[in-house]
XYZ file of C-alpha atoms in Angstrom:
752
model
C 22.878 -17.532 18.546
C 22.332 -15.148 21.661
C 20.198 -12.658 21.857
C 20.529 -9.337 24.424
C 17.565 -6.978 24.695
C 17.782 -5.704 21.180
C 21.709 -6.849 20.132
C 21.866 -10.589 18.616
C 25.133 -12.015 18.369
C 26.403 -14.671 16.613
C 29.592 -17.095 16.902
C 30.782 -19.589 14.308
C 33.226 -21.627 14.203
C 36.629 -20.902 11.759
C 37.076 -23.043 9.187
C 40.335 -25.032 9.571
C 41.033 -26.205 6.287
C 41.797 -22.632 5.679
C 45.303 -23.271 7.078
C 47.483 -21.492 10.113
C 47.030 -17.527 8.850
C 43.454 -18.083 9.101
C 41.986 -14.787 9.741
C 38.621 -15.695 9.509
C 35.216 -14.141 11.096
C 33.464 -15.607 13.889
C 31.729 -13.595 15.544
C 29.292 -10.828 14.585
C 26.692 -8.040 16.698
C 23.678 -6.755 14.648
C 21.364 -3.585 15.936
C 17.727 -4.137 15.996
C 14.211 -2.260 16.740
C 13.121 -5.454 18.541
C 13.129 -9.639 18.533
C 10.542 -11.692 19.204
C 11.388 -15.020 19.665
C 8.960 -17.930 20.519
C 6.304 -14.322 20.221
C 2.706 -15.313 19.434
C 1.042 -13.358 16.583
C -0.688 -10.995 18.374
C 2.845 -9.941 19.927
C 4.226 -9.756 16.252
C 1.211 -7.848 15.181
C 1.376 -5.314 18.102
C 4.965 -4.250 17.756
C 5.117 -4.603 13.907
C 2.297 -3.715 12.225
C -0.365 -1.462 14.590
C 0.885 1.945 14.530
C 1.687 2.138 10.932
C -1.938 0.330 10.505
C -2.982 3.503 12.780
C -0.723 6.557 10.579
C -2.782 4.838 7.574
C -6.014 5.277 8.636
C -4.695 9.444 8.698
C -3.471 9.216 5.448
C 0.321 8.439 5.870
C 1.735 5.924 3.116
C 3.181 2.358 5.221
C 5.491 -0.505 3.778
C 5.164 -3.820 5.542
C 8.125 -6.127 4.460
C 8.503 -10.484 5.287
C 13.067 -11.058 4.462
C 15.026 -14.010 5.065
C 15.555 -17.615 4.084
C 13.392 -19.338 2.646
C 11.210 -22.092 5.133
C 12.373 -19.575 8.155
C 8.546 -18.380 8.332
C 7.630 -15.370 5.948
C 4.363 -16.160 4.811
C 3.034 -17.554 8.071
C 3.999 -14.102 9.829
C 2.485 -12.362 6.982
C -1.000 -14.247 6.380
C -0.824 -17.716 7.963
C -3.438 -19.677 6.576
C -4.552 -22.277 9.467
C -6.950 -23.389 10.415
C -7.020 -21.161 13.695
C -8.140 -17.587 13.928
C -5.417 -17.109 16.102
C -2.889 -18.116 14.462
C -4.136 -15.250 11.397
C -0.925 -13.323 10.230
C -0.494 -9.676 10.366
C -2.951 -8.725 6.882
C -6.653 -10.600 8.162
C -5.806 -9.136 11.625
C -5.079 -5.007 9.640
C -8.241 -5.666 8.028
C -10.266 -6.402 10.860
C -8.720 -3.460 12.863
C -9.631 -0.875 9.613
C -13.058 -1.670 9.551
C -13.503 -1.927 13.207
C -11.596 1.617 13.171
C -13.932 2.697 10.762
C -17.231 1.871 12.338
C -15.741 3.734 15.681
C -15.846 6.860 12.503
C -18.760 8.876 12.158
C -17.107 11.945 10.878
C -16.149 10.497 7.507
C -16.500 8.435 5.062
C -13.727 6.291 4.398
C -13.478 3.668 1.000
C -10.951 1.214 1.299
C -10.166 -0.953 -2.563
C -7.585 -3.746 -2.105
C -5.471 -5.467 -4.702
C -3.044 -8.209 -4.768
C 0.213 -8.775 -7.131
C 2.440 -11.963 -7.810
C 6.265 -11.042 -9.652
C 6.877 -14.488 -10.255
C 10.002 -14.462 -12.529
C 9.842 -11.804 -13.387
C 6.504 -11.760 -14.458
C 4.234 -9.271 -12.821
C 1.022 -11.104 -11.869
C -2.408 -9.847 -11.186
C -3.950 -11.894 -8.124
C -7.208 -11.379 -8.203
C -8.773 -11.362 -11.779
C -10.678 -13.706 -13.066
C -8.663 -14.312 -16.611
C -6.494 -17.372 -16.393
C -2.107 -16.485 -16.270
C -1.748 -17.738 -19.841
C -4.400 -15.178 -21.494
C -3.706 -12.117 -18.940
C -2.217 -8.827 -20.267
C 0.717 -7.894 -19.883
C 1.103 -5.790 -16.916
C 4.071 -2.720 -16.619
C 4.920 -0.423 -14.198
C 4.120 3.422 -15.100
C 5.373 6.309 -12.800
C 3.478 10.200 -12.296
C 4.727 12.462 -12.311
C 3.683 12.965 -8.896
C 6.611 10.320 -7.885
C 3.883 7.822 -7.402
C 3.817 4.445 -8.748
C 1.194 2.599 -10.190
C 1.092 -0.810 -12.087
C -1.253 -0.440 -15.615
C -3.602 -3.291 -15.647
C -3.833 -4.169 -12.030
C -7.102 -4.137 -10.668
C -8.021 -2.426 -7.720
C -11.202 -4.297 -5.860
C -13.682 -1.390 -3.285
C -14.099 -3.994 -0.310
C -16.780 -3.139 1.808
C -16.661 -4.833 4.587
C -13.921 -7.000 6.334
C -14.890 -10.142 4.816
C -14.964 -9.191 1.497
C -12.000 -8.088 1.942
C -10.992 -11.340 3.346
C -12.643 -13.373 0.492
C -9.703 -11.449 -2.027
C -6.910 -12.190 0.757
C -7.674 -15.923 0.220
C -8.664 -16.188 -3.070
C -5.373 -14.528 -4.361
C -3.879 -17.007 -1.505
C -4.742 -20.275 -3.322
C -3.625 -18.457 -7.413
C 0.215 -18.370 -5.775
C 2.448 -19.924 -7.119
C 4.320 -22.729 -4.455
C 6.612 -25.520 -5.212
C 7.872 -28.370 -3.119
C 11.268 -27.604 -1.683
C 13.973 -29.317 0.699
C 13.748 -26.121 3.207
C 9.799 -25.853 2.777
C 7.308 -28.213 1.524
C 4.711 -25.670 0.967
C 8.101 -23.177 -0.951
C 6.595 -19.690 -1.752
C 7.918 -19.261 -4.782
C 6.990 -15.797 -6.421
C 6.949 -12.180 -4.947
C 3.528 -10.951 -3.742
C 1.733 -7.962 -2.554
C -1.088 -7.128 -1.406
C -2.398 -3.479 -1.273
C -4.922 -1.895 0.539
C -6.146 1.853 -0.917
C -7.506 4.131 2.255
C -9.055 7.130 0.545
C -10.885 9.180 3.066
C -12.699 12.116 3.478
C -14.350 14.333 5.422
C -18.079 14.604 5.852
C -18.535 17.928 8.068
C -15.925 20.162 6.092
C -16.916 21.574 2.225
C -13.755 21.813 1.164
C -12.042 19.932 -1.568
C -9.130 17.852 0.365
C -9.546 14.681 1.684
C -5.940 12.266 2.238
C -5.403 9.126 0.607
C -3.071 6.785 1.197
C -1.802 3.141 0.837
C -0.130 -0.198 3.486
C 1.825 -2.858 1.405
C 2.286 -6.078 2.783
C 4.983 -7.308 0.061
C 5.649 -11.270 1.348
C 9.175 -11.890 -0.781
C 10.308 -14.901 -1.647
C 12.611 -16.466 -0.153
C 16.424 -16.631 -0.775
C 18.836 -19.868 -0.679
C 21.971 -20.908 -1.901
C 22.145 -23.836 -4.334
C 25.126 -24.861 -3.673
C 23.353 -26.121 -0.521
C 20.000 -26.704 -1.287
C 20.838 -28.852 -4.790
C 17.590 -27.415 -6.956
C 17.375 -28.297 -10.313
C 15.287 -27.853 -12.790
C 12.703 -26.057 -12.460
C 12.776 -25.192 -8.400
C 16.704 -23.574 -9.880
C 15.006 -21.094 -12.796
C 13.368 -19.728 -9.715
C 15.652 -19.649 -7.388
C 17.944 -17.764 -9.502
C 15.022 -15.075 -10.129
C 14.094 -14.733 -6.364
C 18.317 -14.293 -6.065
C 18.120 -12.007 -8.751
C 16.062 -9.429 -7.801
C 16.496 -9.619 -4.134
C 20.591 -8.568 -4.491
C 19.286 -5.810 -7.127
C 16.903 -5.121 -3.356
C 19.662 -4.394 -1.851
C 21.551 -2.252 -3.682
C 18.410 0.087 -4.368
C 19.106 -0.069 -0.065
C 22.533 0.575 -0.381
C 21.888 3.621 -2.769
C 19.326 4.430 -0.526
C 22.059 4.936 2.521
C 24.286 6.494 0.489
C 23.848 9.892 0.561
C 26.741 11.191 -1.988
C 24.379 8.772 -4.352
C 22.700 10.309 -7.179
C 21.262 7.815 -8.933
C 18.918 5.058 -7.257
C 18.677 1.877 -9.198
C 14.590 1.122 -8.895
C 14.216 -0.200 -12.541
C 16.514 -2.857 -12.328
C 13.957 -5.806 -11.956
C 10.178 -5.156 -11.344
C 9.920 -5.522 -7.552
C 12.277 -2.496 -6.837
C 9.937 -0.635 -9.662
C 7.025 -1.462 -7.998
C 8.633 -0.156 -4.547
C 9.498 2.673 -5.805
C 7.254 4.641 -3.723
C 6.988 2.275 -0.916
C 10.349 1.552 0.304
C 11.629 5.222 2.530
C 10.826 8.964 1.519
C 7.586 10.014 2.545
C 6.248 6.166 3.574
C 6.220 4.095 7.279
C 8.762 1.179 6.356
C 9.700 -1.653 8.487
C 11.081 -4.840 7.691
C 10.535 -7.696 9.131
C 13.625 -10.353 9.496
C 12.836 -13.819 10.214
C 15.676 -16.291 9.988
C 17.038 -19.984 11.173
C 17.778 -20.437 14.624
C 20.182 -23.251 13.499
C 24.085 -23.532 13.166
C 23.962 -25.326 9.830
C 21.496 -21.944 7.793
C 24.251 -19.273 9.972
C 25.983 -18.233 6.451
C 21.648 -17.067 5.809
C 20.835 -15.460 9.183
C 24.035 -13.505 8.662
C 22.966 -12.364 5.737
C 19.311 -11.145 6.214
C 20.624 -9.779 9.747
C 23.524 -7.799 8.142
C 20.316 -6.380 5.027
C 18.635 -6.122 8.154
C 20.855 -2.920 9.212
C 21.136 -1.327 6.283
C 17.797 -1.576 6.148
C 17.465 0.483 9.543
C 19.617 2.983 7.412
C 16.546 4.238 5.554
C 15.946 7.653 5.510
C 11.788 7.945 6.206
C 9.882 11.755 6.623
C 6.092 10.526 6.911
C 3.985 12.972 5.107
C 0.040 12.770 5.196
C -1.298 12.823 1.468
C -3.651 15.129 1.003
C -5.303 15.688 -2.158
C -7.895 18.309 -4.191
C -10.681 16.538 -6.408
C -9.882 18.136 -10.012
C -13.406 18.959 -10.635
C -13.812 20.969 -7.605
C -10.918 22.338 -7.725
C -11.060 24.351 -11.058
C -14.670 25.294 -9.673
C -12.416 27.119 -7.539
C -10.218 28.217 -9.673
C -12.758 29.737 -11.738
C -14.747 31.938 -9.433
C -11.499 33.054 -8.128
C -10.640 34.827 -11.909
C -13.988 35.693 -11.587
C -13.889 38.246 -8.614
C -10.303 38.790 -9.473
C -11.586 40.038 -13.242
C -14.837 42.065 -11.285
C -11.973 43.634 -8.876
C -9.852 44.657 -12.350
C -13.077 46.451 -13.343
C -13.904 48.070 -10.015
C -10.102 49.354 -9.782
C -10.798 50.576 -13.584
C -14.011 53.063 -11.884
C -12.454 53.904 -9.876
C -9.116 55.279 -11.878
C -11.580 56.840 -13.893
C -10.068 54.695 -16.819
C -12.292 53.384 -20.718
C -13.089 49.897 -19.682
C -10.002 48.034 -19.906
C -10.417 44.429 -22.345
C -8.027 40.977 -20.189
C -8.741 38.796 -22.485
C -6.448 37.697 -25.676
C -4.743 40.450 -27.867
C -6.232 39.469 -31.882
C -4.230 40.588 -34.480
C -4.906 43.661 -35.162
C -4.149 45.051 -31.698
C -1.068 43.474 -31.861
C 0.011 44.624 -35.456
C -0.266 47.579 -33.673
C 1.805 47.816 -31.049
C 3.961 46.775 -33.547
C 4.039 49.593 -35.240
C 4.397 51.599 -31.910
C 7.071 50.047 -30.555
C 8.838 51.207 -34.164
C 8.423 54.287 -34.005
C 9.642 54.088 -30.405
C 12.995 52.577 -31.715
C 12.913 55.205 -34.052
C 12.787 57.939 -31.723
C 9.317 59.019 -33.537
C 7.231 57.852 -29.536
C 8.963 59.445 -26.199
C 6.813 56.084 -24.718
C 4.565 52.958 -25.158
C 1.437 52.890 -24.153
C 0.522 49.529 -22.225
C -2.775 49.404 -20.806
C -2.862 45.657 -19.151
C -0.148 43.040 -18.623
C -0.919 41.350 -21.010
C 0.512 44.320 -23.461
C 3.415 44.430 -21.333
C 4.363 40.952 -21.668
C 3.391 40.022 -26.023
C 6.155 44.360 -26.249
C 8.967 42.491 -24.725
C 7.959 39.323 -27.302
C 7.899 41.884 -29.970
C 11.513 43.335 -28.766
C 12.748 39.597 -28.864
C 11.906 39.179 -32.494
C 13.389 42.390 -33.594
C 16.523 42.413 -31.237
C 17.049 39.030 -33.095
C 16.072 40.226 -36.917
C 18.670 42.506 -36.101
C 21.337 40.009 -35.351
C 20.566 38.063 -38.642
C 20.772 40.859 -40.829
C 23.720 42.209 -39.198
C 25.721 38.573 -39.315
C 24.621 38.206 -42.445
C 26.076 41.806 -44.028
C 29.950 40.766 -41.847
C 29.493 37.282 -44.088
C 29.138 38.939 -47.160
C 32.794 41.211 -47.351
C 34.581 38.904 -44.774
C 35.708 34.968 -44.567
C 34.295 33.186 -41.954
C 36.759 30.586 -40.341
C 37.282 28.148 -37.035
C 40.589 29.001 -34.751
C 40.904 25.308 -34.711
C 40.251 24.422 -38.734
C 43.557 24.537 -39.556
C 43.073 22.676 -42.703
C 40.292 26.446 -43.598
C 43.224 28.768 -43.212
C 46.403 26.838 -44.979
C 43.491 27.117 -48.074
C 42.879 30.873 -46.932
C 46.814 31.398 -46.869
C 46.896 29.674 -50.227
C 43.757 32.233 -51.546
C 46.351 35.347 -51.062
C 44.087 35.682 -46.330
C 47.122 37.547 -44.715
C 47.343 35.636 -40.550
C 48.953 36.870 -38.372
C 51.292 34.205 -36.400
C 50.068 34.692 -32.594
C 46.279 36.699 -33.986
C 43.594 34.919 -36.886
C 42.431 37.622 -39.301
C 39.872 40.202 -39.177
C 36.115 38.855 -38.717
C 36.934 34.899 -37.441
C 34.156 33.604 -35.257
C 36.286 33.373 -31.611
C 33.375 31.217 -29.721
C 31.191 34.285 -28.882
C 29.088 35.483 -31.432
C 31.447 37.519 -34.164
C 34.907 38.522 -33.728
C 36.497 41.658 -35.365
C 39.978 40.604 -34.732
C 42.567 39.220 -32.240
C 45.352 41.453 -31.028
C 49.145 39.225 -30.450
C 51.099 38.493 -27.097
C 53.376 41.002 -28.303
C 51.228 43.591 -28.372
C 48.642 43.457 -25.428
C 49.409 45.532 -22.184
C 51.026 43.907 -19.184
C 49.365 43.675 -16.028
C 50.520 46.066 -13.307
C 51.907 44.090 -10.284
C 49.129 46.527 -8.137
C 46.102 45.552 -10.369
C 46.751 41.805 -10.181
C 47.203 40.851 -6.541
C 44.186 43.487 -6.427
C 42.112 40.506 -8.329
C 43.878 37.427 -6.068
C 42.248 39.085 -3.046
C 38.688 40.073 -4.942
C 39.198 36.343 -6.320
C 40.215 34.826 -2.367
C 37.477 37.299 -0.985
C 34.465 35.921 -3.587
C 36.108 31.882 -2.892
C 35.727 32.536 1.271
C 31.722 34.185 0.531
C 30.740 31.558 -1.216
C 31.588 29.043 0.853
C 29.924 30.648 4.193
C 26.673 30.593 2.175
C 26.631 27.136 0.914
C 27.525 25.250 4.151
C 23.952 25.730 5.742
C 22.047 24.893 3.267
C 24.776 21.561 3.427
C 23.837 21.509 6.871
C 20.436 22.219 6.393
C 20.679 18.766 3.656
C 22.452 16.620 6.047
C 20.166 16.754 8.932
C 16.802 17.105 7.412
C 16.350 13.242 6.454
C 14.870 11.114 10.243
C 16.366 8.067 10.168
C 13.792 4.993 10.217
C 12.547 4.148 13.945
C 14.211 7.157 15.731
C 11.925 8.980 18.065
C 11.956 12.505 18.366
C 11.641 14.140 21.568
C 9.466 17.146 21.393
C 11.712 19.320 22.891
C 14.670 19.009 21.184
C 15.262 21.969 18.836
C 12.351 23.646 19.565
C 14.059 26.377 22.235
C 14.500 25.987 25.568
C 11.131 26.290 27.524
C 10.882 29.414 30.930
C 11.193 28.530 33.699
C 8.130 28.715 34.582
C 6.649 25.807 32.495
C 9.291 23.975 33.414
C 7.458 24.612 36.865
C 4.482 23.656 36.058
C 5.476 20.403 33.909
C 6.598 19.576 37.037
C 4.360 19.777 39.434
C 1.108 18.245 36.268
C 3.948 15.729 36.345
C 3.866 14.962 40.177
C 0.094 15.571 39.947
C 0.123 12.993 37.484
C 2.018 10.367 39.356
C 0.294 10.060 42.450
C -3.838 9.762 40.364
C -1.693 7.130 38.790
C -1.109 5.245 42.292
C -3.600 6.041 43.933
C -6.591 5.319 40.856
C -6.936 1.630 39.986
C -7.113 -0.342 36.969
C -9.543 -0.516 34.397
C -9.912 -3.952 34.988
C -10.320 -4.226 38.004
C -12.163 -1.334 38.597
C -14.210 -3.216 35.736
C -14.639 -5.907 38.785
C -15.993 -3.865 41.543
C -18.251 -1.926 39.406
C -20.284 -4.936 37.982
C -20.946 -6.428 41.476
C -21.484 -3.088 42.573
C -23.381 -0.331 40.591
C -23.870 -2.169 37.145
C -24.953 -5.244 39.049
C -27.996 -4.806 37.297
C -27.262 -4.564 33.701
C -24.321 -7.519 33.891
C -26.902 -9.804 34.828
C -28.869 -9.079 32.510
C -25.953 -9.148 30.225
C -25.462 -13.077 32.019
C -29.169 -13.530 30.623
C -28.367 -12.838 27.244
C -25.757 -14.636 27.022
C -27.444 -17.851 28.136
C -30.274 -17.991 26.514
C -28.741 -16.724 23.209
C -26.484 -20.606 23.462
C -29.877 -22.039 24.002
C -30.535 -20.167 19.890
C -26.683 -22.040 19.209
C -27.773 -25.282 20.436
C -31.352 -25.720 19.505
C -29.723 -24.236 16.035
C -27.041 -26.309 15.592
C -29.451 -29.562 16.996
C -32.607 -28.369 13.930
C -29.678 -28.013 10.986
C -29.300 -32.013 12.344
C -32.446 -32.409 11.936
C -32.726 -31.057 8.270
C -29.395 -32.549 7.172
C -30.852 -35.755 7.515
C -34.225 -35.347 7.116
C -32.646 -34.085 3.616
C -30.781 -37.461 3.209
C -33.718 -39.736 3.558
C -35.467 -37.492 1.103
C -33.067 -38.753 -1.556
C -33.138 -41.965 -0.316
C -36.882 -41.935 -0.562
C -36.653 -40.911 -3.518
C -34.175 -42.637 -5.371
C -36.520 -45.910 -3.990
C -38.941 -44.413 -5.596
C -37.638 -43.475 -9.122
C -36.025 -46.625 -8.748
C -39.367 -48.755 -7.870
C -41.061 -46.972 -10.502
C -39.078 -47.462 -13.644
C -39.085 -51.255 -12.765
C -43.070 -51.274 -13.062
C -42.450 -49.140 -16.596
C -39.796 -52.049 -17.789
C -43.376 -54.567 -16.412
C -45.686 -52.364 -17.908
C -48.644 -49.845 -16.488
C -51.280 -51.272 -14.762
C -54.559 -48.965 -16.101
C -58.511 -48.669 -13.852
C -61.091 -48.545 -15.600
C -60.823 -44.628 -15.357
C -57.241 -44.799 -16.620
C -56.125 -44.471 -13.634
C -51.906 -45.586 -12.913
C -51.982 -48.884 -10.408
C -49.201 -48.846 -7.718
C -48.119 -51.978 -6.267
C -48.397 -51.766 -2.045
C -44.092 -50.612 -1.656
C -44.310 -48.242 -4.561
C -47.276 -46.469 -2.143
C -45.807 -46.935 1.163
C -42.749 -45.542 -0.198
C -44.308 -42.827 -1.879
C -46.032 -42.046 1.390
C -43.119 -41.594 3.414
C -41.450 -39.636 1.007
C -44.342 -36.991 1.687
C -44.174 -37.645 5.121
C -40.458 -36.451 4.956
C -41.040 -33.075 3.725
C -43.303 -32.199 5.869
C -40.920 -32.109 8.409
C -38.624 -31.527 6.439
C -40.659 -27.780 5.716
C -41.462 -28.246 9.510
C -37.962 -28.074 10.951
C -36.851 -25.930 8.126
C -39.215 -23.033 9.478
C -38.220 -23.865 12.539
C -34.443 -23.530 11.999
C -34.922 -19.901 10.601
C -36.972 -18.415 12.990
C -34.187 -19.775 15.529
C -31.907 -18.292 13.738
C -34.101 -14.682 13.463
C -33.910 -15.154 17.599
C -30.534 -15.422 17.321
C -29.368 -12.371 15.757
C -31.688 -10.603 17.413
C -30.325 -11.647 20.910
C -27.160 -10.762 19.361
C -28.326 -7.397 18.860
C -29.249 -7.339 22.440
C -25.825 -8.540 23.013
C -23.908 -6.065 21.700
C -26.580 -3.080 22.619
C -26.889 -4.245 26.644
C -22.509 -4.749 26.779
C -22.148 -0.833 25.227
C -24.327 0.338 27.491
C -22.412 -1.843 29.632
C -18.881 0.468 28.673
C -20.254 3.232 28.433
C -21.763 3.359 31.798
C -18.527 1.593 33.815
C -16.724 4.309 31.773
C -18.803 7.522 33.236
C -18.840 6.048 36.469
C -14.440 5.074 36.693
C -14.489 8.651 35.440
C -16.998 10.689 37.871
C -14.749 8.036 40.688
C -11.865 8.754 40.123
C -11.557 12.475 38.342
C -10.073 11.479 35.325
C -10.359 13.181 31.982
C -10.197 11.259 28.396
C -6.723 13.614 27.015
C -4.388 12.625 30.218
C -5.347 8.839 28.817
C -3.048 7.662 26.405
C -3.765 5.575 23.808
C -1.608 2.801 24.473
C -3.068 2.820 28.349
C -6.709 2.950 26.641
C -6.176 -0.484 25.231
C -4.044 -2.188 27.547
C -6.806 -1.305 30.262
C -9.328 -2.688 28.119
C -12.118 -4.467 31.001
C -11.088 -7.666 29.726
C -13.532 -10.561 31.515
C -12.540 -12.960 29.249
C -15.238 -15.944 30.568
C -17.949 -13.828 30.030
C -16.565 -12.422 26.336
C -15.602 -15.782 25.032
C -19.657 -16.761 23.645
C -19.682 -12.607 21.917
C -15.797 -13.192 20.507
C -16.316 -16.833 19.056
C -19.746 -15.488 17.160
C -18.710 -11.698 16.131
C -14.904 -11.144 15.877
C -14.505 -14.652 14.920
C -17.661 -14.410 11.494
C -15.851 -12.380 8.756
C -12.765 -14.209 9.703
C -14.069 -17.417 8.953
C -17.424 -16.973 6.268
C -14.571 -15.265 4.305
C -12.666 -18.607 4.335
C -14.594 -21.363 3.908
C -16.645 -19.054 0.848
C -13.152 -18.888 -0.347
C -13.031 -23.421 -0.254
C -16.470 -23.494 -1.512
C -15.437 -22.252 -4.577
C -12.546 -23.640 -5.484
C -14.911 -27.205 -4.126
C -16.889 -26.142 -7.191
C -13.948 -25.958 -9.786
C -12.939 -29.546 -9.132
C -16.382 -30.469 -9.210
C -17.101 -28.748 -12.284
C -13.503 -29.635 -13.946
C -14.445 -33.378 -13.557
C -17.554 -33.255 -14.569
C -15.777 -31.857 -17.780
C -13.422 -34.320 -18.051
C -15.904 -37.909 -17.723
C -18.152 -35.749 -20.099
C -16.334 -34.722 -22.713
C -15.087 -39.347 -21.894
C -17.919 -40.712 -22.044
C -18.303 -38.994 -25.220
C -15.157 -40.203 -26.845
C -16.648 -43.961 -25.715
C -19.757 -43.469 -27.534
C -17.842 -41.742 -30.721
C -15.157 -45.409 -30.674
C -18.605 -47.378 -30.643
C -19.528 -45.987 -33.343
C -16.867 -46.156 -35.230
C -15.790 -49.665 -33.922
C -20.121 -50.696 -35.592
C -19.283 -48.897 -38.641
C -15.988 -50.538 -39.556
C -17.816 -53.947 -38.465
């Protein structure tokens, strides 16, 4: 396997057992949008998912799919629940990025909900429900009229903080189906879809519009060749279901890329049905292909890369999902109807017309209108007087009823006088001839149906008049002109349809087909570009500029920040020392309490010694233990109070550092703009992020305390919950075992 920029070249070896004539392909080349070889998780996040997450916050749907062979690293790329914070996958990084962006948005109200769906052996399971898997209800995929797809019965949980969202993610990961495989010891045997639902409402605009979007992280199970892996039993059954769903997914992608296909087989499997509105269309779709770089896995690698090339051809037209609140929309429509009624009443008054009612017509009014229509048809009335649109519509309906009744009456009269036969019913025609009806050779009797109502007979071919050559040539020319004009009219729409879809991951230049600008605009753009180039040459990078700023203009504020960092470090060390002391005292208290209980139990067995006043007499050893327990408890309370105070001071220091750091950055931004005459709109978002002042030695402690706090808290909460659940199961097991032992002893005693 060779890599050239964005092209992967795979070279294989021919199978010599196929004989002399061997046309086996040995070289393949696959074009991609990017190759991440030996890349860090941070680079994968920036290149693959960061732009899609930013667009999802603006109301555009997004989907990120990991596809590949078993053991190729799909789950590691997606979640990576490792011990190190830097090894976390795309989902934890996306959640952290979303909540960081929400904190910076002050003019909108944003609600975040999450769901976690598992598809195992074509059965859907909610990984975030508290109901056991065996007792859970079956989930179903439902399609709305708008084309959106949702899973009926799937729970969506509100996540107000990053820690809550990570807790739901880690809780779902602990419930996934994992088996030991020959290629991976912890192989995921199910497809999992973690979805983030975002609802964004403006706090400034009072209109009823708001945006909704969803971000799907699809972790597909790995494909495999059973002839190569040799899986048996349950693993073989799982592999068959996995290969089946992935095959239908590939067929769906092929159908989406074929413009002549009218039907897309979304309903073949649960996976494709759930992803109906998440692949292409108005959704940003990106697929990460995980491949092995070994020669033994070359067949699976080629298959994965072929699917990736097909996925690149899926058309995408990302669009913002704008919705209107139903209750507010009803209220607006009611107000609009009332305003229109007032406007109509004003027009009637200005036209000197009597008050017109715009309510639905009553039965008496309909009967009166029907009588007027009969007079109009009889000729006794010259015109119909309709003052409202409802009366006009009702008049048309009454006319339609009269026409239908007239047709039925005429048809019934004809059936009484004539015999109606179908032209292809030979048996009925023969029976009519026997009864004496005269039927011509080339025609049919008068009154026979000809497929367009009732007929009045057909003329024989001998009696028909022949058309002249001039008339026939004119008709042919007219038909040819119609065909040509029809094609010319339909060709622009076909071109628009062909060019309407935008290919996946294809950038469109801003000055593409919208018309060429004028010469003056070109000159202005060239001047602006030259000015920007000169400014970029003379303007230092933000990191270099920040190094100068913290030594000169921001020296005092930077010293305060570093002093607060040192104080925070002291508080952290004091907190850890006090925590160790408190834990050690807790262990000593438990040990002293156990010894005291043992001593009191021995005293009760020997019998209590009472004083004259009736008080219990303790021996010297028990009295010493009692005093030691009281001393340890007093020390425990004292150290615990100190620890709480230190933690409060530590939190206060963290807030001070945040404020000081924010002030330092604001002053640096103002100084940087004023010094180098920069304006905010000229800065590209990517450069603003990449050129942020990086002083890792100053922020290392803050990153460890603040940024990683949500990740580790959620993970610790999940592990504690898992341990508590296991301990509860063991306790129930020991309890039932003790009950069984007691029952066995009672049974033996009764037998004796």
